[in-house]
Short mmCIF file of C-alpha atoms in Angstrom, two decimals:
data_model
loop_
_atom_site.label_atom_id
_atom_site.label_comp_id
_atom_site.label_asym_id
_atom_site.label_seq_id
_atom_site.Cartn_x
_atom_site.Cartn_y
_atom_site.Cartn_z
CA UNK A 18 0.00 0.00 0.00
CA UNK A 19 1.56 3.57 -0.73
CA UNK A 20 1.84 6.32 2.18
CA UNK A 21 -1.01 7.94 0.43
CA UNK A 22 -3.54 5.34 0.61
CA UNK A 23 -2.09 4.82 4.51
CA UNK A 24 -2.09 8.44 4.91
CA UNK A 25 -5.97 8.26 3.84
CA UNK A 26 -7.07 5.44 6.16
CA UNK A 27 -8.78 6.77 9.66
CA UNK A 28 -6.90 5.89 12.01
CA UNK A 29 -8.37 2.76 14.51
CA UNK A 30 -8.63 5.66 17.66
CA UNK A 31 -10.61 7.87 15.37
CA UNK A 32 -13.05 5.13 14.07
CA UNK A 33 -13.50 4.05 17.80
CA UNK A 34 -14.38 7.60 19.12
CA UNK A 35 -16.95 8.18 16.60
CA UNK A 36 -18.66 4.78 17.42
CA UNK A 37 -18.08 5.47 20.89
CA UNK A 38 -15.96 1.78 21.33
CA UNK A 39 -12.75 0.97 22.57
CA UNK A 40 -9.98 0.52 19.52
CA UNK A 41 -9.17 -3.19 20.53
CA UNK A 42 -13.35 -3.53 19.73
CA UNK A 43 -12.84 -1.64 16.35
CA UNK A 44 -9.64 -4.26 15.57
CA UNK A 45 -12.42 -7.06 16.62
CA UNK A 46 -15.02 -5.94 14.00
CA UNK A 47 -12.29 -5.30 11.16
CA UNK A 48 -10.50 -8.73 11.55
CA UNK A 49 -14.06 -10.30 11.75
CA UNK A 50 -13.81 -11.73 15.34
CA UNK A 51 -17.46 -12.90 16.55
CA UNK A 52 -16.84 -11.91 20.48
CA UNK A 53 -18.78 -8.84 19.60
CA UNK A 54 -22.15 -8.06 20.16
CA UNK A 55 -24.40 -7.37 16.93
CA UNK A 56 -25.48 -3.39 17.69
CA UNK A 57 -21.53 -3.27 18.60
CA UNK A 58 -21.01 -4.12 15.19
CA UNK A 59 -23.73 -2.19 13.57
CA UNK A 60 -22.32 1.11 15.44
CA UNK A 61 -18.64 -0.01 14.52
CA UNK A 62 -19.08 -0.78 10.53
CA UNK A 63 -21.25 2.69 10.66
CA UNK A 64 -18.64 4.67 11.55
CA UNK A 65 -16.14 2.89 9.26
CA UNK A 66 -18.39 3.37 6.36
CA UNK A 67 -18.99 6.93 7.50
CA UNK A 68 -14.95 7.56 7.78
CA UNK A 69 -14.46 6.05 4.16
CA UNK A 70 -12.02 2.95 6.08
CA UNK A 71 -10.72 0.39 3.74
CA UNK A 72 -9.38 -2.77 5.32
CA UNK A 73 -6.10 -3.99 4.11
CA UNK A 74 -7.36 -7.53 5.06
CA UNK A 75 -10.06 -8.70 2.25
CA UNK A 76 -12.77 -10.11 3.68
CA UNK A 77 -12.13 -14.20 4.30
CA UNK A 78 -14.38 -16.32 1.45
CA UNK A 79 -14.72 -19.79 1.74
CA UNK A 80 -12.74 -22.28 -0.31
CA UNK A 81 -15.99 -23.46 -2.31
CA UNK A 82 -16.90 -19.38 -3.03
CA UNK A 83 -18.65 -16.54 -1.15
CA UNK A 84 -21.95 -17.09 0.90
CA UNK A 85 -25.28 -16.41 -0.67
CA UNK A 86 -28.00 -15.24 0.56
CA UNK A 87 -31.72 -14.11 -0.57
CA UNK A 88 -33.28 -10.61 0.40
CA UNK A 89 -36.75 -10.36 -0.25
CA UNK A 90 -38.38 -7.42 -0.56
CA UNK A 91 -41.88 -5.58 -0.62
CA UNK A 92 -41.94 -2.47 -3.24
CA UNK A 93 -37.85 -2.11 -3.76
CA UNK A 94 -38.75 1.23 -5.44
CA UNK A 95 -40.19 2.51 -2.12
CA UNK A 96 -37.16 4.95 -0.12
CA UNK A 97 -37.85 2.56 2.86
CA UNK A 98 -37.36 -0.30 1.33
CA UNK A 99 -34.17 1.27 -0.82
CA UNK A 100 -32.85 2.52 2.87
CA UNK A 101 -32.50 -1.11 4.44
CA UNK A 102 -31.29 -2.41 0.90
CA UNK A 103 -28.49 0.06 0.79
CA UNK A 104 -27.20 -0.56 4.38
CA UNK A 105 -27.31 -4.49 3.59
CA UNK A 106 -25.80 -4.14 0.32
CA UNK A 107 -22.97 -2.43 1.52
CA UNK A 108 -22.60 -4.81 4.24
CA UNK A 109 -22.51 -7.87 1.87
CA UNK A 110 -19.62 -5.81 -0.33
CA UNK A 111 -17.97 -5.58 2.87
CA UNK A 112 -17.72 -8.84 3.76
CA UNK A 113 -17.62 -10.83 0.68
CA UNK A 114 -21.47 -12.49 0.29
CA UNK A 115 -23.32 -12.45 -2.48
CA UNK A 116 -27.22 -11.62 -2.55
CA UNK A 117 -30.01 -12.40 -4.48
CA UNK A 118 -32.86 -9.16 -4.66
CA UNK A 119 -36.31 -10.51 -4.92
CA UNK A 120 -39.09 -7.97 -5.42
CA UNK A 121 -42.14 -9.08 -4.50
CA UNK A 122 -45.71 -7.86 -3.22
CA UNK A 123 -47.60 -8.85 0.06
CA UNK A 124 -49.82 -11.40 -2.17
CA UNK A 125 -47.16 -12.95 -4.49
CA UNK A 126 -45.37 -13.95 -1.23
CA UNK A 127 -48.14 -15.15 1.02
CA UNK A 128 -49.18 -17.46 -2.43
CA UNK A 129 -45.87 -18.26 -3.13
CA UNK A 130 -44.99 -22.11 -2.85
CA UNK A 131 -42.60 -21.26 -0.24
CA UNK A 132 -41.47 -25.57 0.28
CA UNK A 133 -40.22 -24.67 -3.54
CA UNK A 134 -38.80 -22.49 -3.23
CA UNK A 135 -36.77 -23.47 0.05
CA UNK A 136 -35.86 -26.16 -2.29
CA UNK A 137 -34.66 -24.04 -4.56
CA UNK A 138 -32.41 -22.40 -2.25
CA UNK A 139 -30.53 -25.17 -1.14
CA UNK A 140 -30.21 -26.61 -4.43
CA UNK A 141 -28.20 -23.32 -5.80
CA UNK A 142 -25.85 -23.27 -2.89
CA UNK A 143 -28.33 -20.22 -0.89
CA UNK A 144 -27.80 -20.49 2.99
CA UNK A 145 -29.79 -17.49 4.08
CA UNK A 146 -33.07 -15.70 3.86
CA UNK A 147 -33.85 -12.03 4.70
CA UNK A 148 -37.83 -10.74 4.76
CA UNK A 149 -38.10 -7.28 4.31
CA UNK A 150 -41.75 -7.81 4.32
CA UNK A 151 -43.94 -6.52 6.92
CA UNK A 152 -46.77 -10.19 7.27
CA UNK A 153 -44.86 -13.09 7.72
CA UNK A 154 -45.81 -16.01 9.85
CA UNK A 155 -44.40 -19.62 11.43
CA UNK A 156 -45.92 -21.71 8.24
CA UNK A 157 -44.07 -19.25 5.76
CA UNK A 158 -41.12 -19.74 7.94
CA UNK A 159 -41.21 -23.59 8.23
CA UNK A 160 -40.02 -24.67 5.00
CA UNK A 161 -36.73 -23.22 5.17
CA UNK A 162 -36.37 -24.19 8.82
CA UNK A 163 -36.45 -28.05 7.42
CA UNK A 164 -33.84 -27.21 4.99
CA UNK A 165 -31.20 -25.57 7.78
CA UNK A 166 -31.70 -22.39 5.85
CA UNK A 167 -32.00 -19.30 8.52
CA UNK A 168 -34.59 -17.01 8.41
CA UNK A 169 -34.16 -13.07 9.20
CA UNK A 170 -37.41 -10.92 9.00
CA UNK A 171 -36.87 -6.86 9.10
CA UNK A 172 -39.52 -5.26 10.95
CA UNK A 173 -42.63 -7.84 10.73
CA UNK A 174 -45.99 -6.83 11.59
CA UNK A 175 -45.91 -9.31 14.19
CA UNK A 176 -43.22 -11.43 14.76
CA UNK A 177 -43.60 -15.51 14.22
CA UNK A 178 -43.34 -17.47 17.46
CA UNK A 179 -40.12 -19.63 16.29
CA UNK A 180 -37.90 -20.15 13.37
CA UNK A 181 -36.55 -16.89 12.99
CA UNK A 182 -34.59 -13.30 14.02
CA UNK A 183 -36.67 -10.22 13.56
CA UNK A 184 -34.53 -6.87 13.24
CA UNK A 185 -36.97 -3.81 13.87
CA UNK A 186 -36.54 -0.44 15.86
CA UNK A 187 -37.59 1.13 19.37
CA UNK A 188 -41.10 1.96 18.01
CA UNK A 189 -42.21 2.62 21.52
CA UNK A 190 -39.76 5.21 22.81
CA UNK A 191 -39.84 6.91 19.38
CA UNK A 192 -43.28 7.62 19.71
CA UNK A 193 -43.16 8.48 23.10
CA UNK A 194 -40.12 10.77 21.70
CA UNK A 195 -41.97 12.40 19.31
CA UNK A 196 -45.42 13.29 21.50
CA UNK A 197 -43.02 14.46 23.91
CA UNK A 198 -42.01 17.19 21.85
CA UNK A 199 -45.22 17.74 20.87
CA UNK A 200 -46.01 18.67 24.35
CA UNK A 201 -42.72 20.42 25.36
CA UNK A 202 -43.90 22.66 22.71
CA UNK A 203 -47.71 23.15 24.58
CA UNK A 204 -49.73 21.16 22.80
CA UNK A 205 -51.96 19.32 24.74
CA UNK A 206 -54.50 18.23 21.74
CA UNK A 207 -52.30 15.63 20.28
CA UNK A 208 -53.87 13.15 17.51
CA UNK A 209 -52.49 9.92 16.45
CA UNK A 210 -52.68 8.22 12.63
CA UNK A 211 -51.83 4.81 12.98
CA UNK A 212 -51.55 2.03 10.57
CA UNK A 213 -52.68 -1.56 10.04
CA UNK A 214 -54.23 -2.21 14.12
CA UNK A 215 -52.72 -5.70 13.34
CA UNK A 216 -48.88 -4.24 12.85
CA UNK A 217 -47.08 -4.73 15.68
CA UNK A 218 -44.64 -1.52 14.49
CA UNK A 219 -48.25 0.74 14.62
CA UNK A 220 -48.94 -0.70 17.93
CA UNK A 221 -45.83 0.35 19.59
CA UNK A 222 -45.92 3.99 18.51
CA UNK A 223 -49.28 4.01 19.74
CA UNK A 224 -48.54 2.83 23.24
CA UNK A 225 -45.77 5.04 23.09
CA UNK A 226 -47.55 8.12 22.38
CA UNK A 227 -50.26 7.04 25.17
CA UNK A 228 -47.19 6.66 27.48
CA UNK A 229 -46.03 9.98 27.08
CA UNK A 230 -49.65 11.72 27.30
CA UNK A 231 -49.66 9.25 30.56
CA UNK A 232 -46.79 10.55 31.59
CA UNK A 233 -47.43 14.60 31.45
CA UNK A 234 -50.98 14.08 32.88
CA UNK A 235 -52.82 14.60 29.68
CA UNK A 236 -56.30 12.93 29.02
CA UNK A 237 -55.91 9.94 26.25
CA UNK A 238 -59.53 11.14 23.85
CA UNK A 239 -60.36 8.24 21.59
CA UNK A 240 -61.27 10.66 19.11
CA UNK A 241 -58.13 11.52 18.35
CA UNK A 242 -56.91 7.84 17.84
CA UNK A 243 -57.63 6.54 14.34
CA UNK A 244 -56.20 3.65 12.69
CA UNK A 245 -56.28 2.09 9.37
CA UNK A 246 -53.58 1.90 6.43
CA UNK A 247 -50.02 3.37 6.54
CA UNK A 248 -49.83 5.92 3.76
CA UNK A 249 -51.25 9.32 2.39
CA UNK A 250 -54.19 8.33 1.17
CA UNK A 251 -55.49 7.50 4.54
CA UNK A 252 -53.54 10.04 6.30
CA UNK A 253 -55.69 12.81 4.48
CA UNK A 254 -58.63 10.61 5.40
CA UNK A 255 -57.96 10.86 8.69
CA UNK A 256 -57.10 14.33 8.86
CA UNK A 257 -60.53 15.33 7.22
CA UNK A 258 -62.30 13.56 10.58
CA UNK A 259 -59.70 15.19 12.81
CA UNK A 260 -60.64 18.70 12.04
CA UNK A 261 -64.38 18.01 11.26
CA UNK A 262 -64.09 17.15 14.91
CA UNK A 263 -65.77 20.32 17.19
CA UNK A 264 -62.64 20.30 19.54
CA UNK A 265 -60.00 19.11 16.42
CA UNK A 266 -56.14 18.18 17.18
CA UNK A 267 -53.40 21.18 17.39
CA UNK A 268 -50.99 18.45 16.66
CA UNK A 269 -50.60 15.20 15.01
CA UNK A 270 -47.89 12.25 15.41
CA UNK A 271 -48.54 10.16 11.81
CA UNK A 272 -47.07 6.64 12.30
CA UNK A 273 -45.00 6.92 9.25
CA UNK A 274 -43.79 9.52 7.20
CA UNK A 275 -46.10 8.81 4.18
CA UNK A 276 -49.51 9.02 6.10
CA UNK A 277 -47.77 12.56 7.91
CA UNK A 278 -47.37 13.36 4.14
CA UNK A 279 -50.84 12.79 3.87
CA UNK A 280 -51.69 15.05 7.00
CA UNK A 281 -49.79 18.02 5.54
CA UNK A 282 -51.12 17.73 1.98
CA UNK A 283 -54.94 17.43 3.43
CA UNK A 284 -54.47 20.57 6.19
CA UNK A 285 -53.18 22.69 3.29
CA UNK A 286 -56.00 21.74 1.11
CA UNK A 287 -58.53 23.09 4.08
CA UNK A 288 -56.40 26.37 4.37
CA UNK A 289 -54.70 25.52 7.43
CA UNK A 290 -50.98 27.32 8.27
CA UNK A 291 -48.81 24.87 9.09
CA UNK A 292 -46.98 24.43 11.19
CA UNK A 293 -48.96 27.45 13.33
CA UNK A 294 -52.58 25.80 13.11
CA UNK A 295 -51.52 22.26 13.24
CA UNK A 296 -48.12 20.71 14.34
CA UNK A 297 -46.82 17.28 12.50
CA UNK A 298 -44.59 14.77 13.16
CA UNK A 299 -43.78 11.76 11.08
CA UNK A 300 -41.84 8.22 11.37
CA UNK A 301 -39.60 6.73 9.56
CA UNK A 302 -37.17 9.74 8.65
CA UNK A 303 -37.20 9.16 4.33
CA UNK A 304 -35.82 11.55 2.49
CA UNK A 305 -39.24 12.62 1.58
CA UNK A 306 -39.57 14.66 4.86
CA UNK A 307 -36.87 17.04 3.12
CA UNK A 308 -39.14 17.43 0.31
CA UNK A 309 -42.24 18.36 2.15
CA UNK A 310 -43.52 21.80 2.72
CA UNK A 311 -43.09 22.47 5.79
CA UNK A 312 -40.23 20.35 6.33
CA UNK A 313 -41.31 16.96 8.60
CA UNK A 314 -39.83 16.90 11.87
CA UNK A 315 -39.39 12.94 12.26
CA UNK A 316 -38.45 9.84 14.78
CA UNK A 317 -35.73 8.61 12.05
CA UNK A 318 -35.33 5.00 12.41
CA UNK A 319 -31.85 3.62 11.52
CA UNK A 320 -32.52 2.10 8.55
CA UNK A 321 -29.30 1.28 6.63
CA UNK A 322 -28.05 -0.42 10.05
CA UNK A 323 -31.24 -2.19 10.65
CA UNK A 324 -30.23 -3.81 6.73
CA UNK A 325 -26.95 -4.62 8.12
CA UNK A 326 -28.18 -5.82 11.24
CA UNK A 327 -30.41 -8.29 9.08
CA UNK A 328 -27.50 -9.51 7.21
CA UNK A 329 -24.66 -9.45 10.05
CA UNK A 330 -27.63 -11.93 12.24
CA UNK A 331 -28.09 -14.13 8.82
CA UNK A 332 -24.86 -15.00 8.35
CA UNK A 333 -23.78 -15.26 12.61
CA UNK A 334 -27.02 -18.34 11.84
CA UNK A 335 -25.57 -19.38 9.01
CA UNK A 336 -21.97 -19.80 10.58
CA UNK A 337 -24.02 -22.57 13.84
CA UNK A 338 -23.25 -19.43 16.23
CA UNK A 339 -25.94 -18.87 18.91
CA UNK A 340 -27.58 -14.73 18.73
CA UNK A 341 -28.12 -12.70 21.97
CA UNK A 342 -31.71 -12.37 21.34
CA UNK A 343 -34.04 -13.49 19.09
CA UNK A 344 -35.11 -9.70 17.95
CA UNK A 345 -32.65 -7.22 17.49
CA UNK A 346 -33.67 -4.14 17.93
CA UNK A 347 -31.78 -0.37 17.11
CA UNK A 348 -32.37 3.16 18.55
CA UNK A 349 -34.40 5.55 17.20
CA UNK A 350 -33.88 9.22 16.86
CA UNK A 351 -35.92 12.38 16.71
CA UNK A 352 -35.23 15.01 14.33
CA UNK A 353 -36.76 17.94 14.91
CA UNK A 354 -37.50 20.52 11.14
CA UNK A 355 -39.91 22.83 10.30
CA UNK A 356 -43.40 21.14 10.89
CA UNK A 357 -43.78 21.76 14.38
CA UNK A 358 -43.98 24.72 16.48
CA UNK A 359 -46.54 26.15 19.31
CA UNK A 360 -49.85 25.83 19.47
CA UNK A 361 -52.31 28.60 18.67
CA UNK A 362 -52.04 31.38 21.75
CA UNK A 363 -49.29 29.49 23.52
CA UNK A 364 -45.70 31.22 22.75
#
């Protein structure tokens, strides 16, 4: 290697500070020791990534080739689904695995002959499997199980009772995160949008943002709970009831960015300022929220290490070695833009 490309490699110290790990752990994760534990590893390949840090050890392949794996996916077009792909693609570059993108919608895969394909899988040499698809249960999960093939599912609407890892984020103190600064701001009148009432994901956020009006002494109105789809199109729904209401919502905490999307779009449509007459917040933290108007404030969940996470727990399964946990699960984060502010004669 010349001095420049050593000159251009981070140092191990400065890798470790920004992941907040000692530098024997960073030396762990690079020379692909296993005594670490998986967010460990998440945070440390972040911040290598992040710091541009090229290994001079290539990544160890098997004699008979590198790994394979299969990553299924629901609507790869979709910046969620892009997000996880990303961080797991990267990943797999990293250390040497090849994987196999299906695309795929909720029906094709719940009618899919999934003892086939499992077949199929361990007839081409495949070890792994990784859902990115949000309804998955045990008898999906079975055939694979029978074939020694692992199963990883990111973020599942609920999470089957055996046979696999799920990988998912702290749904519950997000939402409490983000109706917290709802009411740090004075808002009192907080709505929620929810999705699906059978996604575990909507669920949490929910309790979370019950939690937190729990917490500061604020009633809980069942008016200003309503669930259905995730998305815009019932976002706007839902707004329309929200401020046909005759005590409507200053605020409203959407369960993903998409149906907040849908919040924004509908209150401009009825002539509302935002964020003055109605305060938003979103989850997910997509790229879109930089392209709404106002700006979405957002619980951002970590969604390129939640795609690494998936892959890192695949192949730990694949290699016989026994996980921490059967759900991993990563911190969320708040970020706070131009959709929220005071409510109406509070300043």
């Amino acid at each position: 290697m010349s001095s420049d490309a050593k000159a251009r490699r981070p140092v191990l110290a400065t890798v470790a500070a920004l992941a907040r790990v000692s530098v024997p752990t960073v030396s762990k994760v690079i020379n692909g020791r296993e005594d670490v534990a998986d967010e460990t590893r998440i945070r440390v390949q972040a911040a290598l990534d992040e710091l541009g840090y090229v290994s001079p050890f290539k990544p160890r392949v098997p004699a008979e080739g590198p790994i394979m794996v299969d990553f299924v996916v629901n609507g790869v077009a979709s910046q969620y689904s892009h997000a996880l792909m990303t961080g797991l693609l990267d990943y797999a570059n990293f250390a040497g695995v090849e994987v196999v993108v299906t695309n795929t919608s909720e029906a094709d895969l719940r009618s899919a002959n999934h003892e086939a394909w499992a077949r199929r899988m361990s007839e081409s040499g495949r070890k792994g499997l990784i859902l990115a698809t949000p309804n998955v249960d045990a008898s999906l999960v079975k055939p694979y199980g029978r074939l020694n093939i692992p199963v990883v599912v990111i973020d599942p609407w609920s999470a089957p009772q055996v046979g696999c890892i799920t990988v998912g984020a702290t749904n519950w103190s997000g939402g409490k995160a983000a109706v917290e600064h709802l009411i740090g701001l004075g808002h009192t009148k907080i709505a929620f949008i929810g999705g699906d009432p059978a996604s575990e994901s909507s669920n949490s956020r929910l309790h979370g943002y019950l939690a937190a009006l729990r917490n500061h002494g604020i009633e809980a109105r069942p008016e200003y709970v309503l669930e259905g789809e995730f998305g815009s199109t019932f976002g706007a729904e839902a707004t329309r009831r929200l401020l046909a209401l005759k005590n409507p919502p200053t605020a409203v905490f959407a369960v993903c960015d998409y149906t907040a999307v849908g919040v924004l779009q509908e209150g401009r449509r009825q002539g509302l300022r935002l964020p003055e007459d109605l305060s938003v917040v979103g989850f997910d933290g997509l790229p879109v929220v930089e392209q709404t108007l106002p700006r979405l404030t957002s619980v951002a969940q970590p969604l390129h290490d939640m795609g690494r996470a998936a892959l890192g727990s695949v192949l730990r399964l694949i290699r016989g070695e026994q996980l921490d946990s059967a759900h991993v699960e990563l911190a969320t984060a708040l970020q706070i833009r131009d959709s929220t502010t005071a409510p109406p004669g509070v300043s």
